[in-house]
Amino acid sequence: MAEDRVPTVIADNANIVYRVIAGMAAGQGSPVASFKRIVTRTKSAAIREVHAVKGASFVAYKGEAIGLIGSNGSGKSTLLRAIAGLMPVEPGGNIYAAGQPSLLGVNAALLADLSGERNVILGCLAMGMTPAEVKPKVKEIIEFSGINERGDFSSLPMRTYSSGMGARLRFAIAAAKKHDVLLIDEALATGDAKFRRRSEQRVRELREDAGTVFLVSHSESTIRDTCERTIWLESGVIRADGPTDDVVSEYEDYMRK
Amino acid sequence: MTQTAMAKTDTGESLKDLARRHGLSSSGRLPSLLTYARQLWDYRHFITSYASARVSNSLGTTYLGLFWQVLTPLFNAAVYYVIFGVILNTKSGAGNFIAYLCCGVFIYSFTSASISNGASSIVSNLGLIRALQFPRAALPISVAIVEIRNLVASMSVLIVIVLLTGEPITWQWIFVLPALFLQAVFNMGMAMFFARLVSKVIDIKQLIPFLMRIWMYMSAVLYPVQRFTDHLHGWKLHLIEANPLLVYIELIRYSLLENVELAGPPKLLWVEAIVWAIVVSFIGFVFFWRGEKGYGRG
């Protein structure tokens, strides 16, 4: 019954536009050209708009795991970032969410010259944990990420890590906390099969605690295993929104063409 | 059967009402000033941790490491003393010129570094901002805290210089603490103000070195303040004397040095110090808060 379900994320005609200062075209870089532009008041051609998400609307309910699929550049990560509050929605639409959604991505930039252990502490504090909560978790996080499997890497600066190690550590940090709305951006693709199994298991656990989980992935097996509902985003527009099997087969047909 | 999402739910109510009914808040809405301040307070551990991390990060690969926190102000003071004190001989009018000069240089550097680093705190941390949700004021504030730590190192150098040049330890030395506290509050406000300004118009970052230079010349750092009182009168003089940086420098000179001629009576200096700290920190904080949801876009 629709009435029993509690919505946790509502997108209402969400439009998301990137405004980019593109690189200077030839002939635009000289001081004379800039001066000319200021004097004649022409808008710098270097600022371009990319309309990443166009009019997306959906309702996500508590207890759902929703997959987000689409070809490259379709706006999936942008939509997740907007739900997390990191990107603004154009006036005229809105995205509503319960509490503060957490974006769990591979891009959590940490300080490269610090040791892995110190980055874990910093990352946990940045997620809002208190030092008392952080202390017992540090060992757990490092173990989960598996960076110490070949020696004591957690005391070495992160710039000495391989890209996989860095990504796994960041995922482990982000997965250490309980979230109301969890947004996962292709974080499960990193690491070997062993780590992937561990992280899928962790996502399942987080999903039991979390109200709602959004998962962006290109791996159809992950989507089928983890999500019962899927939204297909193509060029910023929602093309389908429903049970995973149906949407994924439609998507596969489209991609095969 | 798959279906495209409808703008209305099955019961016909709009999505907006559904959101309101279940108490969902708009993702991009700005929290109230008080809520924001409370959030910042909750993140205080992150702020201090990030401040230490920045210090380690910047000095991480140097050999002397944290020792540079002391060497840098020392070298600064030495250079200025040689040029202005010995070669150009601008000493006239100030008793203990070395100590007078060093007070000026170190206190000026405290504010100057807070502003320069605070200004780039947002634009050089876009990765962190886009990846994690936290009150963004944590960044300029942690920059200001890094500068406070540097200040502690330079103050120890300053005190050694003051003692070596023969100044006695008086009860007035205790005034250093509230004066520095007020300046720290002032610096935080300036850091936040410039952080947002530079994130909006990054060109301003190019102007900041000039601004700080001009400010230094107007603050009687390198020469005695009498140069101003000799040449200017009336409202021009008042304008110069109301300069907050001059006020903070003078307060430190008043606390640590004997026989120093100040730009104004100490009581007036204290009042100006307090007013500047409160006004600038409030304006800076509010200005920064207003732009909270806009950082990291693009």
Short mmCIF file of N, CA and C in Angstrom, two decimals, chain A residues 10 28 38 60-61 70 86 92 103 121 130 133 135 138 169 177 182 192 200 219 222 224 244-245 249 257:
data_model
loop_
_atom_site.label_atom_id
_atom_site.label_comp_id
_atom_site.label_asym_id
_atom_site.label_seq_id
_atom_site.Cartn_x
_atom_site.Cartn_y
_atom_site.Cartn_z
N ILE A 10 12.66 12.64 -2.21
CA ILE A 10 11.69 13.04 -3.24
C ILE A 10 12.38 14.01 -4.19
N GLN A 28 41.92 33.86 -27.35
CA GLN A 28 41.18 34.44 -26.23
C GLN A 28 42.08 34.72 -25.05
N ILE A 38 36.06 42.89 -21.93
CA ILE A 38 35.50 43.69 -20.85
C ILE A 38 34.87 44.95 -21.40
N ALA A 60 11.47 7.98 -3.47
CA ALA A 60 12.14 6.80 -2.93
C ALA A 60 11.65 6.57 -1.52
N TYR A 61 11.39 5.30 -1.18
CA TYR A 61 10.80 5.00 0.12
C TYR A 61 11.79 4.30 1.02
N GLY A 70 22.65 3.79 -16.52
CA GLY A 70 22.59 4.67 -17.68
C GLY A 70 23.95 4.66 -18.34
N LEU A 86 25.27 18.45 -2.49
CA LEU A 86 26.54 19.01 -2.93
C LEU A 86 26.41 19.80 -4.22
N GLY A 92 12.69 26.22 -9.47
CA GLY A 92 11.57 25.63 -10.20
C GLY A 92 11.43 24.17 -9.87
N LEU A 103 27.04 10.63 0.79
CA LEU A 103 27.54 10.19 -0.51
C LEU A 103 28.81 9.38 -0.29
N ILE A 121 41.37 8.74 10.57
CA ILE A 121 40.86 9.55 11.68
C ILE A 121 40.23 10.83 11.14
N THR A 130 32.51 11.72 16.68
CA THR A 130 33.30 12.32 17.76
C THR A 130 34.58 11.51 17.93
N GLU A 133 34.11 8.09 19.30
CA GLU A 133 33.58 7.09 18.38
C GLU A 133 34.64 6.61 17.40
N LYS A 135 38.01 6.38 17.73
CA LYS A 135 39.13 5.57 18.22
C LYS A 135 38.93 4.06 18.06
N VAL A 138 39.07 2.74 14.15
CA VAL A 138 40.19 2.88 13.22
C VAL A 138 40.73 1.52 12.80
N LEU A 169 40.56 2.18 0.86
CA LEU A 169 40.60 2.82 2.17
C LEU A 169 39.48 3.86 2.29
N LYS A 177 30.18 4.30 8.98
CA LYS A 177 29.14 5.01 9.72
C LYS A 177 27.76 4.56 9.26
N LEU A 182 21.74 6.43 1.97
CA LEU A 182 23.09 6.12 1.56
C LEU A 182 23.17 6.17 0.05
N ASP A 192 39.78 -6.23 -5.81
CA ASP A 192 39.64 -7.55 -6.43
C ASP A 192 38.36 -8.23 -5.93
N GLU A 200 30.20 -5.73 -0.85
CA GLU A 200 28.78 -5.96 -1.11
C GLU A 200 28.08 -6.40 0.17
N SER A 219 27.96 -2.34 -13.33
CA SER A 219 27.95 -3.80 -13.30
C SER A 219 26.53 -4.28 -13.06
N THR A 222 25.87 -6.59 -10.05
CA THR A 222 25.77 -5.91 -8.75
C THR A 222 24.37 -5.33 -8.56
N ARG A 224 21.59 -6.23 -10.01
CA ARG A 224 20.57 -7.27 -9.85
C ARG A 224 20.63 -7.89 -8.47
N THR A 244 13.74 -4.03 -11.01
CA THR A 244 15.08 -4.15 -11.61
C THR A 244 15.11 -4.97 -12.88
N ASP A 245 14.50 -6.16 -12.84
CA ASP A 245 14.59 -7.04 -14.00
C ASP A 245 14.08 -6.35 -15.26
N SER A 249 16.50 -5.11 -18.41
CA SER A 249 16.40 -5.71 -19.75
C SER A 249 16.13 -4.66 -20.81
N LYS A 257 21.71 -1.88 -29.28
CA LYS A 257 21.41 -1.34 -30.62
C LYS A 257 22.58 -0.61 -31.24
#
